[in-house]
Amino acid sequence: MTPLDAPVRAAGTTEEAAQGDALRLLTRCRALVRPALAEAVGRLHPWVGEMAAYSFGWCETGGAPAAGSGGKGLRQALAVLGAEAVGAPARAGVPAAVAVELVHAFSLLHDDIMDGDTTRRGRPTVWKAYGTGPAVLAGDALHALAVETLAVQRPPAGPAAVRLLSGALGDLVRGQADDLLFATRPWAGPRRVSPEAYRAMAEGKTGALLGCSAALGALLAGAPPTAVAALDRAGRRLGVAFQVVDDVLGVWGDPAVTGKPVHADLRERKKTFPVLAALASPTPAAHRLAVLLDRGGDPAEAAALVEEAGGRAAALAEADRLVGAAEEALAEVPLAAGAVRDLRSLVGFAVHREL
């Protein structure tokens, strides 16, 4: 289960009411985008299309209809709001929303294979349900379909959109490569992973597609380059904040919400921001943590040492700093006030979920 699949409590406090507003916004954008997304998937080879539909939660293996939503749809919402932010109607951002949702689905199919994950959103992953080769094929088809969706848009927007998406995909691949290589590096010493290296990885792995989502919506709506770039920066900063919070939840999140065991990321020995920030601190706890991690010690003890060394507090402070940086980017250019409020609502939903 990904963080955006986690249930949100019923509105009661101001924060919960804001979360409810964000969920209604996500629902509005999904309803707008779903017909075009389904039409695009319907152009695929029937077997490949079934795997794609399964990945979105629309069907079971064999094609029987299912009631799944395929996640909350943060990226497609950012694309729709990117168009609205520059004064265009929501429908102007729909092709961008379809493209980024296809790319996100493609990346998840391949990520699940690389990570060996057997479940997603409470169901077998595509590779587990259909086989590794078919899942790779489905991911490739979704990637090609995303490019086609943008390429058929009228020039100059279409070619520019393809270039923007290709650049984001290049950053995503670099970020994913760095993340995989981090697993081979030591916990301490000159080759250890620094918090700065982590930020660069997270901007590529998570931030690039979030930034591209908002920027593509604006680009297809005819926005000037300054507005497109500002929305891209805001989305990238949101993406890093999102990943940092994901790391906090991966250590201290409620299993009923995250769908993972307590201290899951420590059990898997992931180099996450709270751990790296703790290891970088000049504290006795940081040294004890490095020794413990090096010998594969108890995850509960490691979590306590991460907190003692300031890793959890540093991660939450970093997320707050990045939210501020995202809002600064939104303030750099004139944007429609209503859409900016909606964008800020999504930022709050993505970053302050179940903390």
Coordinates of C-alpha atoms in Angstrom, one line a residue:
M1 CA 0.0 0.0 0.0
T2 CA 1.3 3.4 -0.9
P3 CA 0.8 6.4 1.4
L4 CA -1.8 7.9 -1.0
D5 CA -3.9 4.7 -0.6
A6 CA -4.1 5.2 3.1
P7 CA -7.6 5.9 4.6
V8 CA -8.2 9.4 6.0
R9 CA -10.1 9.9 9.2
A10 CA -13.6 11.5 9.1
A11 CA -13.5 15.3 9.2
G12 CA -13.7 16.7 12.7
T13 CA -10.7 19.0 13.3
T14 CA -9.5 21.8 11.1
E15 CA -6.8 19.5 9.7
E16 CA -9.2 16.7 9.1
A17 CA -11.6 19.1 7.3
A18 CA -8.7 20.2 5.1
Q19 CA -7.9 16.5 4.3
G20 CA -11.6 16.1 3.4
D21 CA -11.4 19.1 1.0
A22 CA -8.3 17.5 -0.6
L23 CA -10.1 14.2 -1.0
R24 CA -13.1 15.9 -2.7
L25 CA -10.6 17.7 -5.0
L26 CA -9.0 14.4 -5.9
T27 CA -12.4 12.8 -6.6
R28 CA -13.3 15.7 -8.9
C29 CA -10.1 15.3 -10.9
R30 CA -10.4 11.6 -11.1
A31 CA -13.9 11.8 -12.4
L32 CA -12.8 14.3 -15.1
V33 CA -9.8 12.2 -16.2
R34 CA -11.1 8.7 -15.9
P35 CA -13.0 8.6 -19.3
A36 CA -10.0 9.8 -21.3
L37 CA -7.7 7.4 -19.4
A38 CA -10.0 4.5 -20.0
E39 CA -10.2 5.4 -23.7
A40 CA -6.4 5.5 -24.0
V41 CA -6.0 2.1 -22.2
G42 CA -8.7 0.7 -24.5
R43 CA -6.4 1.3 -27.5
L44 CA -3.9 -1.2 -26.2
H45 CA -3.7 -4.9 -27.2
P46 CA -6.5 -6.6 -25.3
W47 CA -4.3 -8.7 -23.1
V48 CA -1.9 -5.8 -22.3
G49 CA -4.9 -3.6 -21.8
E50 CA -6.3 -6.1 -19.2
M51 CA -3.0 -5.9 -17.3
A52 CA -3.1 -2.1 -17.4
A53 CA -6.7 -2.1 -16.2
Y54 CA -5.8 -4.5 -13.4
S55 CA -3.0 -2.2 -12.4
F56 CA -5.5 0.7 -12.1
G57 CA -7.8 -1.5 -10.0
W58 CA -10.5 -1.6 -12.7
C59 CA -10.6 -5.3 -13.2
E60 CA -9.6 -8.7 -11.8
T61 CA -7.3 -11.1 -13.5
G62 CA -9.3 -12.4 -16.5
G63 CA -11.0 -9.1 -17.0
A64 CA -14.0 -9.3 -14.6
P65 CA -14.9 -5.8 -13.4
A66 CA -13.5 -4.6 -10.0
A67 CA -14.4 -1.6 -7.9
G68 CA -10.8 -0.4 -7.2
S69 CA -9.9 3.2 -7.9
G70 CA -6.2 2.8 -8.6
G71 CA -5.1 5.1 -5.9
K72 CA -5.9 8.7 -5.1
G73 CA -4.6 10.2 -8.3
L74 CA -2.3 13.0 -7.0
R75 CA -0.4 13.3 -10.2
Q76 CA -3.4 13.6 -12.4
A77 CA -4.9 16.2 -10.0
L78 CA -1.7 18.2 -10.3
A79 CA -2.0 18.2 -14.1
V80 CA -5.6 19.4 -14.0
L81 CA -4.7 22.1 -11.4
G82 CA -1.7 23.1 -13.5
A83 CA -4.1 24.1 -16.3
E84 CA -6.5 25.8 -13.9
A85 CA -3.7 27.7 -12.3
V86 CA -2.9 29.5 -15.5
G87 CA -6.5 30.4 -16.1
A88 CA -7.5 27.6 -18.5
P89 CA -10.5 25.2 -18.0
A90 CA -9.8 21.9 -16.2
R91 CA -10.3 19.9 -19.4
A92 CA -7.2 21.6 -20.9
G93 CA -5.1 19.6 -18.5
V94 CA -6.8 16.2 -19.2
P95 CA -4.2 15.0 -21.8
A96 CA -1.4 15.8 -19.4
A97 CA -3.2 14.0 -16.6
V98 CA -3.7 10.9 -18.7
A99 CA 0.0 10.9 -19.7
V100 CA 1.4 11.3 -16.2
E101 CA -1.0 8.7 -14.8
L102 CA 0.1 6.2 -17.5
V103 CA 3.8 7.0 -16.7
H104 CA 3.1 6.6 -13.0
A105 CA 1.4 3.2 -13.6
F106 CA 4.3 2.1 -15.8
S107 CA 6.9 3.1 -13.2
L108 CA 5.0 1.2 -10.5
L109 CA 4.8 -2.0 -12.6
H110 CA 8.6 -1.9 -13.1
D111 CA 9.3 -0.8 -9.5
D112 CA 7.4 -3.8 -8.1
I113 CA 9.5 -6.2 -10.2
M114 CA 12.8 -4.5 -9.2
D115 CA 11.8 -4.5 -5.5
G116 CA 10.2 -8.0 -5.5
D117 CA 7.0 -6.6 -4.1
T118 CA 4.2 -9.1 -4.3
T119 CA 1.2 -6.9 -3.2
R120 CA 0.0 -3.4 -4.0
R121 CA -3.3 -1.9 -2.8
G122 CA -4.2 -5.1 -1.1
R123 CA -3.9 -7.2 -4.3
P124 CA -1.1 -9.2 -6.0
T125 CA 1.1 -7.0 -8.1
V126 CA 0.9 -7.3 -11.9
W127 CA 4.0 -9.4 -12.2
K128 CA 2.8 -11.7 -9.5
A129 CA -0.7 -12.0 -11.1
Y130 CA 0.5 -12.3 -14.8
G131 CA 4.2 -13.0 -14.7
T132 CA 7.3 -10.9 -14.9
G133 CA 7.6 -10.8 -18.7
P134 CA 4.0 -9.8 -19.2
A135 CA 4.3 -7.1 -16.5
V136 CA 7.4 -5.6 -18.2
L137 CA 5.5 -5.6 -21.5
A138 CA 2.5 -3.9 -19.9
G139 CA 4.8 -1.2 -18.4
D140 CA 6.5 -0.6 -21.8
A141 CA 3.0 -0.3 -23.4
L142 CA 1.9 2.3 -20.8
H143 CA 5.1 4.3 -21.4
A144 CA 4.6 4.3 -25.2
L145 CA 0.9 5.2 -24.7
A146 CA 1.8 8.2 -22.5
V147 CA 4.2 9.6 -25.2
E148 CA 1.6 9.1 -27.9
T149 CA -1.0 10.9 -25.8
L150 CA 1.2 14.0 -25.7
A151 CA 2.6 13.7 -29.2
V152 CA -0.8 14.0 -30.9
Q153 CA -1.4 17.4 -29.2
R154 CA -1.2 20.4 -31.5
P155 CA 2.2 22.0 -32.1
P156 CA 4.0 23.6 -30.4
A157 CA 2.5 22.2 -27.2
G158 CA 2.7 18.6 -28.2
P159 CA 6.4 18.4 -29.0
A160 CA 7.2 20.6 -26.0
A161 CA 5.2 18.3 -23.8
V162 CA 7.0 15.2 -25.0
R163 CA 10.3 16.9 -24.3
L164 CA 9.2 17.8 -20.8
L165 CA 7.9 14.3 -20.0
S166 CA 11.1 12.7 -21.5
G167 CA 13.2 15.0 -19.3
A168 CA 11.2 14.0 -16.2
L169 CA 11.5 10.3 -17.1
G170 CA 15.3 10.7 -17.4
D171 CA 15.4 12.2 -13.9
L172 CA 13.2 9.5 -12.6
V173 CA 15.5 6.8 -13.9
R174 CA 18.6 8.5 -12.5
G175 CA 16.8 8.8 -9.1
Q176 CA 15.8 5.1 -9.2
A177 CA 19.3 4.1 -10.1
D178 CA 20.8 6.1 -7.2
D179 CA 18.2 4.5 -4.9
L180 CA 19.2 1.0 -5.9
L181 CA 22.9 1.9 -5.6
F182 CA 22.4 3.3 -2.1
A183 CA 21.7 -0.3 -0.9
T184 CA 25.3 -1.2 -1.8
R185 CA 26.9 1.7 0.2
P186 CA 28.0 1.5 3.9
W187 CA 26.2 3.1 6.8
A188 CA 29.3 5.0 7.9
G189 CA 32.5 6.3 6.5
P190 CA 33.4 8.4 3.5
R191 CA 31.1 6.3 1.2
R192 CA 28.0 6.6 3.3
V193 CA 24.9 8.2 1.8
S194 CA 24.5 11.8 2.9
P195 CA 21.2 13.6 3.4
E196 CA 22.2 15.8 0.4
A197 CA 22.6 12.8 -1.8
Y198 CA 19.3 11.5 -0.6
R199 CA 17.6 14.8 -1.6
A200 CA 19.0 14.6 -5.1
M201 CA 17.8 11.0 -5.4
A202 CA 14.3 11.8 -4.1
E203 CA 13.9 14.8 -6.4
G204 CA 14.5 12.4 -9.4
K205 CA 12.7 9.4 -8.1
T206 CA 9.6 11.1 -6.8
G207 CA 9.8 14.8 -7.4
A208 CA 10.4 14.8 -11.2
L209 CA 7.0 13.3 -12.1
L210 CA 5.1 15.4 -9.6
G211 CA 6.7 18.6 -11.0
C212 CA 6.2 17.4 -14.6
S213 CA 2.5 16.8 -13.8
A214 CA 1.7 20.3 -12.8
A215 CA 4.0 21.8 -15.5
L216 CA 2.5 19.7 -18.3
G217 CA -1.1 20.8 -17.4
A218 CA 0.1 24.4 -17.6
L219 CA 2.1 23.8 -20.8
L220 CA -0.9 22.2 -22.7
A221 CA -3.0 25.1 -21.5
G222 CA -0.7 27.6 -23.3
A223 CA 1.1 29.0 -20.2
P224 CA 4.3 31.0 -20.6
P225 CA 7.6 29.2 -19.8
T226 CA 8.0 31.1 -16.5
A227 CA 4.7 29.7 -15.1
V228 CA 5.5 26.2 -16.4
A229 CA 8.9 26.3 -14.7
A230 CA 7.5 27.6 -11.4
L231 CA 4.9 24.8 -11.3
D232 CA 7.6 22.3 -12.1
R233 CA 9.8 23.6 -9.2
A234 CA 6.8 23.5 -6.8
G235 CA 6.0 19.9 -7.7
R236 CA 9.6 18.7 -7.4
R237 CA 9.8 20.2 -3.9
L238 CA 6.5 18.6 -3.0
G239 CA 7.9 15.3 -4.3
V240 CA 10.9 15.4 -2.0
A241 CA 8.7 16.3 1.0
F242 CA 6.3 13.5 0.1
Q243 CA 9.2 11.0 0.0
V244 CA 10.6 12.2 3.3
V245 CA 7.2 11.9 5.0
D246 CA 6.9 8.4 3.4
D247 CA 10.2 7.5 5.1
V248 CA 8.9 8.7 8.5
L249 CA 5.8 6.6 8.0
G250 CA 8.0 3.7 7.0
V251 CA 9.6 3.6 10.4
W252 CA 6.9 5.0 12.8
G253 CA 3.6 4.8 10.8
D254 CA 0.6 2.9 12.0
P255 CA 0.5 -0.5 10.3
A256 CA -3.3 -0.2 10.0
V257 CA -2.8 2.9 7.9
T258 CA 0.5 2.2 6.0
G259 CA -0.2 -1.5 5.3
K260 CA 3.3 -2.2 6.4
P261 CA 4.7 -3.8 9.6
V262 CA 6.0 -1.4 12.3
H263 CA 9.6 -0.4 11.6
A264 CA 9.2 -1.8 8.1
D265 CA 11.9 0.3 6.4
L266 CA 14.4 -0.5 9.1
R267 CA 13.6 -4.2 8.8
E268 CA 14.4 -3.9 5.1
R269 CA 17.5 -1.9 5.9
K270 CA 16.5 1.0 3.6
K271 CA 18.6 4.2 3.6
T272 CA 15.8 6.6 4.4
F273 CA 16.0 10.3 5.3
P274 CA 15.4 9.9 9.1
V275 CA 18.1 7.3 9.3
L276 CA 20.6 9.3 7.2
A277 CA 19.9 12.5 9.1
A278 CA 20.4 10.6 12.4
L279 CA 23.7 9.1 11.2
A280 CA 24.9 12.6 10.1
S281 CA 24.3 14.0 13.6
P282 CA 27.3 14.5 16.0
T283 CA 25.8 12.5 18.8
P284 CA 26.7 9.3 20.6
A285 CA 23.4 7.8 19.5
A286 CA 24.5 8.2 15.8
H287 CA 27.6 6.1 16.4
R288 CA 25.6 3.4 18.2
L289 CA 23.1 3.4 15.4
A290 CA 25.8 2.9 12.7
V291 CA 27.2 -0.1 14.6
L292 CA 23.7 -1.5 15.1
L293 CA 22.8 -1.1 11.5
D294 CA 26.1 -2.6 10.3
R295 CA 25.4 -5.8 12.2
G296 CA 21.7 -6.0 11.4
G297 CA 20.4 -5.4 14.9
D298 CA 16.9 -5.1 16.3
P299 CA 14.7 -2.7 14.2
A300 CA 12.9 -1.4 17.4
E301 CA 16.3 -0.5 18.9
A302 CA 17.4 1.2 15.7
A303 CA 14.1 3.2 15.6
A304 CA 14.8 4.4 19.1
L305 CA 18.3 5.4 18.3
V306 CA 17.2 7.2 15.1
E307 CA 14.8 9.3 17.2
E308 CA 17.4 9.9 20.0
A309 CA 19.9 11.1 17.3
G310 CA 17.3 13.6 16.0
G311 CA 16.5 11.8 12.8
R312 CA 12.7 11.9 13.1
A313 CA 12.7 15.6 14.1
A314 CA 15.1 16.4 11.2
A315 CA 12.9 14.6 8.7
L316 CA 9.7 16.5 9.8
A317 CA 11.6 19.8 9.7
E318 CA 12.9 19.0 6.2
A319 CA 9.4 18.2 5.0
D320 CA 8.1 21.5 6.4
R321 CA 11.0 23.4 4.8
L322 CA 10.2 21.8 1.4
V323 CA 6.5 22.7 1.7
G324 CA 7.6 26.3 2.3
A325 CA 9.9 26.1 -0.7
A326 CA 7.0 24.7 -2.9
E327 CA 4.8 27.6 -1.8
E328 CA 7.5 30.1 -2.6
A329 CA 7.7 28.6 -6.1
L330 CA 3.9 29.1 -6.5
A331 CA 4.3 32.7 -5.5
E332 CA 6.9 33.5 -8.1
V333 CA 4.4 34.0 -11.0
P334 CA 0.8 35.2 -11.3
L335 CA -1.5 32.2 -10.9
A336 CA -5.3 31.8 -10.4
A337 CA -6.0 32.2 -6.7
G338 CA -8.6 29.3 -6.6
A339 CA -6.3 26.8 -8.2
V340 CA -3.4 27.9 -6.0
R341 CA -5.6 27.2 -2.9
D342 CA -6.4 23.8 -4.4
L343 CA -2.7 23.1 -5.0
R344 CA -1.9 24.0 -1.4
S345 CA -4.7 21.7 -0.2
L346 CA -3.0 18.8 -2.1
V347 CA 0.4 19.7 -0.7
G348 CA -1.1 19.5 2.8
F349 CA -2.8 16.2 2.0
A350 CA 0.3 14.6 0.6
V351 CA 2.7 15.8 3.3
H352 CA 0.7 15.8 6.5
R353 CA -1.0 12.5 6.1
E354 CA -1.4 10.5 9.3
L355 CA 1.6 12.0 11.0

